[in-house]
């Protein structure tokens, strides 16, 4: 492993891996922007499932407005509306995005 002025490098992604992640992020970014304000079901690579409305997509992050049935704040920040909260997801952790009928 390499050493730097800050310390020993513990991990460094190889070139092809970096390019692959960048390509995935770019493709998902374009897709999410195309379906902004639409209701989707998202499954992450870890199996978590979220249903909500795509609010925005920027710098590798997807902002999803999710229902807040309790009316209480569960996340940091202000609610997007009275019954929605914004959940931020990392684009390269998404496995499946399904457009839902409304």
Coordinates of N, CA, C and O in Angstrom, one line a residue:
X1 N 0.8 -1.2 0.0 CA 0.0 0.0 0.0 C 0.9 1.2 0.0 O 2.0 1.2 0.5
X2 N 0.3 2.3 -0.5 CA 1.0 3.6 -0.6 C 0.9 4.3 0.8 O 0.0 4.0 1.5
X3 N 1.8 5.2 1.0 CA 1.7 6.1 2.1 C 1.6 7.5 1.6 O 2.2 7.8 0.5
X4 N 0.9 8.4 2.3 CA 0.8 9.8 1.9 C 1.2 10.6 3.1 O 1.5 10.0 4.2
X5 N 1.2 11.9 3.0 CA 1.5 12.7 4.1 C 0.5 12.6 5.2 O 0.8 12.8 6.4
X6 N -0.8 12.2 4.8 CA -1.8 12.1 5.8 C -1.8 10.7 6.5 O -2.4 10.5 7.5
X7 N -1.2 9.7 5.9 CA -1.2 8.4 6.4 C -1.2 7.3 5.4 O -1.1 7.6 4.2
X8 N -1.3 6.1 5.8 CA -1.3 4.9 4.9 C -2.6 4.8 4.2 O -3.7 4.9 4.8
X9 N -2.6 4.6 2.9 CA -3.8 4.4 2.1 C -4.3 3.0 2.4 O -3.6 2.0 2.1
X10 N -5.5 2.9 2.8 CA -6.1 1.6 3.2 C -6.8 1.0 2.0 O -6.9 -0.3 1.9
X11 N -7.4 1.8 1.2 CA -8.2 1.3 0.0 C -8.1 2.4 -1.1 O -8.2 3.6 -0.8
X12 N -8.0 1.9 -2.3 CA -8.0 2.8 -3.5 C -8.7 2.0 -4.6 O -8.2 1.0 -5.0
X13 N -9.8 2.6 -5.1 CA -10.5 1.9 -6.2 C -9.7 1.9 -7.4 O -9.0 2.9 -7.7
X14 N -9.7 0.8 -8.2 CA -9.0 0.8 -9.4 C -9.7 1.5 -10.5 O -10.9 1.8 -10.4
X15 N -9.0 1.9 -11.6 CA -9.6 2.7 -12.7 C -10.8 2.2 -13.3 O -11.8 2.9 -13.4
X16 N -10.9 0.9 -13.7 CA -12.1 0.4 -14.2 C -13.3 0.4 -13.3 O -14.5 0.7 -13.7
X17 N -13.1 0.2 -12.0 CA -14.2 0.3 -11.0 C -14.7 1.7 -10.9 O -15.9 1.9 -10.8
X18 N -13.8 2.7 -10.9 CA -14.2 4.1 -10.8 C -15.0 4.5 -12.0 O -16.1 5.1 -11.9
X19 N -14.6 4.1 -13.2 CA -15.3 4.4 -14.4 C -16.7 3.7 -14.4 O -17.7 4.3 -14.9
X20 N -16.8 2.5 -13.9 CA -18.1 1.8 -13.9 C -19.1 2.5 -12.9 O -20.2 2.7 -13.3
X21 N -18.6 2.9 -11.8 CA -19.5 3.6 -10.8 C -19.9 4.9 -11.4 O -21.1 5.3 -11.2
X22 N -19.0 5.6 -12.0 CA -19.4 6.9 -12.6 C -20.4 6.8 -13.7 O -21.3 7.6 -13.8
X23 N -20.3 5.7 -14.5 CA -21.3 5.5 -15.6 C -22.6 5.1 -15.0 O -23.7 5.6 -15.5
X24 N -22.7 4.3 -14.0 CA -23.9 4.0 -13.3 C -24.6 5.2 -12.7 O -25.8 5.5 -12.9
X25 N -23.8 6.0 -12.0 CA -24.3 7.2 -11.4 C -24.8 8.2 -12.5 O -25.9 8.8 -12.3
X26 N -24.1 8.3 -13.6 CA -24.6 9.2 -14.6 C -25.9 8.7 -15.3 O -26.8 9.5 -15.5
X27 N -26.0 7.4 -15.5 CA -27.2 6.9 -16.1 C -28.4 7.1 -15.2 O -29.5 7.5 -15.6
X28 N -28.2 6.8 -13.9 CA -29.3 6.9 -12.9 C -29.7 8.4 -12.7 O -30.9 8.7 -12.5
X29 N -28.7 9.3 -12.8 CA -29.0 10.7 -12.6 C -29.9 11.2 -13.7 O -30.9 11.8 -13.5
X30 N -29.6 10.8 -15.0 CA -30.4 11.2 -16.1 C -31.8 10.6 -16.0 O -32.8 11.3 -16.2
X31 N -31.9 9.3 -15.6 CA -33.2 8.7 -15.4 C -34.1 9.4 -14.4 O -35.2 9.7 -14.6
X32 N -33.5 9.6 -13.2 CA -34.2 10.2 -12.1 C -34.6 11.7 -12.5 O -35.7 12.1 -12.1
X33 N -33.8 12.4 -13.2 CA -34.2 13.8 -13.6 C -35.4 13.7 -14.6 O -36.3 14.5 -14.5
X34 N -35.4 12.7 -15.4 CA -36.4 12.5 -16.4 C -37.8 12.2 -15.7 O -38.8 12.7 -16.2
X35 N -37.8 11.5 -14.6 CA -39.0 11.1 -13.9 C -39.2 12.0 -12.6 O -39.9 11.5 -11.7
X36 N -38.7 13.2 -12.6 CA -38.9 14.1 -11.5 C -40.4 14.3 -11.2 O -41.2 14.4 -12.2
X37 N -40.8 14.3 -10.0 CA -42.2 14.5 -9.5 C -43.1 13.3 -9.8 O -44.3 13.5 -9.8
X38 N -42.5 12.2 -10.2 CA -43.3 11.0 -10.4 C -43.1 10.1 -9.2 O -42.1 10.1 -8.5
X39 N -44.1 9.2 -8.9 CA -44.1 8.3 -7.8 C -43.3 7.0 -8.2 O -43.6 6.5 -9.3
X40 N -42.4 6.6 -7.4 CA -41.6 5.4 -7.7 C -41.4 4.5 -6.5 O -41.6 5.0 -5.4
X41 N -41.1 3.3 -6.8 CA -40.7 2.3 -5.7 C -39.2 2.1 -6.0 O -38.8 1.7 -7.1
X42 N -38.4 2.2 -4.9 CA -37.0 2.0 -5.0 C -36.5 0.9 -4.1 O -36.9 0.9 -2.9
X43 N -35.7 0.0 -4.6 CA -35.1 -1.0 -3.8 C -33.6 -0.8 -3.9 O -33.0 -0.6 -5.0
X44 N -32.9 -0.8 -2.7 CA -31.5 -0.6 -2.7 C -30.8 -1.9 -2.8 O -31.4 -3.0 -2.7
X45 N -29.5 -1.8 -3.0 CA -28.7 -3.1 -3.1 C -28.7 -3.8 -1.8 O -28.4 -5.0 -1.8
X46 N -29.1 -3.2 -0.7 CA -29.2 -3.9 0.6 C -30.6 -4.4 0.9 O -30.8 -4.9 2.0
X47 N -31.5 -4.2 0.0 CA -32.8 -4.8 0.1 C -33.9 -3.8 0.8 O -35.0 -4.2 1.0
X48 N -33.5 -2.6 1.1 CA -34.4 -1.7 1.6 C -35.3 -1.2 0.5 O -34.9 -1.0 -0.6
X49 N -36.6 -1.0 0.9 CA -37.6 -0.5 -0.1 C -38.2 0.8 0.3 O -38.6 0.9 1.5
X50 N -38.3 1.7 -0.6 CA -38.9 3.0 -0.3 C -39.9 3.4 -1.5 O -39.6 3.1 -2.6
X51 N -41.0 4.0 -1.1 CA -42.0 4.5 -2.1 C -42.1 5.9 -1.9 O -42.3 6.4 -0.7
X52 N -42.0 6.7 -2.9 CA -42.1 8.2 -2.8 C -42.0 8.9 -4.1 O -42.0 8.2 -5.2
X53 N -42.0 10.2 -4.1 CA -42.0 11.0 -5.3 C -40.6 11.6 -5.4 O -40.0 12.1 -4.5
X54 N -40.0 11.5 -6.6 CA -38.7 12.0 -6.9 C -38.8 13.5 -6.9 O -39.6 14.1 -7.6
X55 N -38.0 14.1 -6.0 CA -38.0 15.6 -5.9 C -36.9 16.2 -6.7 O -37.1 17.2 -7.4
X56 N -35.7 15.7 -6.5 CA -34.6 16.2 -7.3 C -33.5 15.1 -7.3 O -33.5 14.1 -6.6
X57 N -32.5 15.4 -8.2 CA -31.4 14.5 -8.3 C -30.1 15.4 -8.6 O -30.1 16.0 -9.6
X58 N -29.2 15.3 -7.7 CA -28.0 16.2 -8.0 C -26.8 15.6 -7.3 O -26.9 15.0 -6.2
X59 N -25.6 15.7 -7.9 CA -24.3 15.3 -7.3 C -24.3 13.9 -6.8 O -23.8 13.6 -5.7
X60 N -25.0 13.0 -7.5 CA -25.0 11.6 -7.1 C -26.0 11.2 -6.0 O -26.0 10.1 -5.5
X61 N -26.9 12.2 -5.7 CA -27.9 11.9 -4.6 C -29.3 12.1 -5.2 O -29.6 13.0 -6.0
X62 N -30.2 11.2 -4.8 CA -31.6 11.3 -5.2 C -32.4 11.7 -3.9 O -32.2 11.2 -2.8
X63 N -33.2 12.8 -4.1 CA -34.1 13.2 -3.0 C -35.5 12.8 -3.3 O -36.1 13.1 -4.3
X64 N -36.0 12.0 -2.3 CA -37.3 11.3 -2.5 C -38.2 11.8 -1.4 O -37.9 11.7 -0.2
X65 N -39.4 12.3 -1.8 CA -40.4 12.7 -0.8 C -41.2 11.5 -0.4 O -41.8 10.9 -1.3
X66 N -41.1 11.1 0.8 CA -41.8 9.9 1.3 C -42.9 10.4 2.3 O -42.8 11.4 2.9
X67 N -44.0 9.6 2.4 CA -45.1 9.9 3.3 C -44.7 9.8 4.7 O -43.8 9.0 5.1
X68 N -45.2 10.7 5.5 CA -45.0 10.7 6.9 C -46.3 10.6 7.7 O -46.9 11.6 8.1
X69 N -46.8 9.3 7.8 CA -48.2 9.1 8.3 C -48.3 9.6 9.8 O -49.4 10.0 10.2
X70 N -47.3 9.6 10.5 CA -47.4 10.0 11.9 C -47.5 11.5 12.1 O -47.9 12.0 13.1
X71 N -47.0 12.3 11.1 CA -47.0 13.7 11.2 C -45.8 14.2 12.0 O -45.6 15.4 12.2
X72 N -45.0 13.3 12.5 CA -43.8 13.7 13.3 C -42.6 13.7 12.4 O -42.5 12.9 11.5
X73 N -41.6 14.6 12.7 CA -40.4 14.6 11.9 C -39.6 13.4 12.3 O -39.3 13.1 13.5
X74 N -39.1 12.6 11.3 CA -38.3 11.4 11.6 C -36.9 11.6 11.1 O -36.0 10.9 11.4
X75 N -36.7 12.6 10.3 CA -35.4 12.9 9.6 C -35.0 14.3 10.0 O -35.8 15.2 10.3
X76 N -33.7 14.6 9.9 CA -33.3 16.0 10.1 C -33.7 16.9 8.9 O -33.9 16.4 7.8
X77 N -34.0 18.1 9.2 CA -34.5 19.0 8.2 C -35.9 19.2 8.3 O -36.6 18.6 9.0
X78 N -36.4 20.1 7.5 CA -37.9 20.4 7.5 C -38.6 19.5 6.6 O -38.1 19.1 5.5
X79 N -39.9 19.2 6.9 CA -40.7 18.4 6.0 C -40.9 19.2 4.7 O -40.9 20.4 4.7
X80 N -41.0 18.4 3.6 CA -41.3 19.1 2.3 C -42.7 19.6 2.2 O -42.9 20.7 1.7
X81 N -43.6 18.9 2.8 CA -45.0 19.4 3.0 C -45.5 18.8 4.3 O -44.7 18.1 5.0
X82 N -46.7 19.1 4.6 CA -47.2 18.6 5.9 C -47.2 17.1 6.1 O -47.0 16.6 7.2
X83 N -47.3 16.3 5.0 CA -47.3 14.9 5.1 C -46.2 14.2 4.4 O -46.2 13.0 4.2
X84 N -45.1 14.9 4.1 CA -44.0 14.4 3.4 C -42.7 14.8 4.1 O -42.6 15.8 4.6
X85 N -41.7 13.9 4.0 CA -40.3 14.1 4.4 C -39.4 13.8 3.3 O -39.7 13.0 2.4
X86 N -38.2 14.4 3.2 CA -37.3 14.2 2.2 C -36.3 13.1 2.6 O -35.6 13.3 3.7
X87 N -36.1 12.1 1.9 CA -35.2 11.0 2.1 C -34.1 11.1 1.0 O -34.4 11.3 -0.1
X88 N -32.8 11.1 1.4 CA -31.7 11.2 0.5 C -31.1 9.9 0.3 O -30.7 9.2 1.3
X89 N -31.0 9.4 -1.0 CA -30.5 8.1 -1.3 C -29.3 8.3 -2.2 O -29.3 9.2 -3.1
X90 N -28.3 7.5 -2.1 CA -27.1 7.5 -3.0 C -27.4 6.8 -4.2 O -27.8 5.6 -4.2
X91 N -27.2 7.4 -5.4 CA -27.5 6.7 -6.7 C -26.9 5.4 -6.9 O -27.6 4.5 -7.3
X92 N -25.6 5.2 -6.6 CA -25.0 3.9 -6.9 C -25.4 2.8 -5.9 O -25.0 1.7 -6.1
X93 N -26.2 3.1 -4.9 CA -26.7 2.1 -4.0 C -28.1 1.6 -4.4 O -28.7 0.7 -3.8
X94 N -28.7 2.1 -5.5 CA -30.0 1.7 -6.0 C -29.9 0.5 -6.9 O -29.1 0.4 -7.7
X95 N -30.8 -0.4 -6.7 CA -30.9 -1.7 -7.4 C -32.0 -1.7 -8.4 O -31.8 -2.0 -9.6
X96 N -33.2 -1.3 -8.0 CA -34.4 -1.3 -8.8 C -35.2 0.0 -8.6 O -35.4 0.4 -7.5
X97 N -35.6 0.7 -9.7 CA -36.5 1.8 -9.6 C -37.7 1.4 -10.5 O -37.5 1.2 -11.6
X98 N -38.9 1.4 -9.9 CA -40.1 1.1 -10.6 C -41.0 2.3 -10.6 O -41.3 2.8 -9.5
X99 N -41.5 2.7 -11.8 CA -42.4 3.8 -11.9 C -43.8 3.2 -11.5 O -44.2 2.2 -12.0
X100 N -44.5 3.9 -10.6 CA -45.8 3.4 -10.1 C -46.9 4.3 -10.8 O -46.7 5.5 -11.0
X101 N -48.0 3.6 -11.0 CA -49.2 4.3 -11.6 C -49.8 5.2 -10.5 O -49.9 4.8 -9.3
X102 N -50.2 6.4 -10.9 CA -50.9 7.2 -9.9 C -52.3 7.6 -10.4 O -52.6 7.6 -11.5

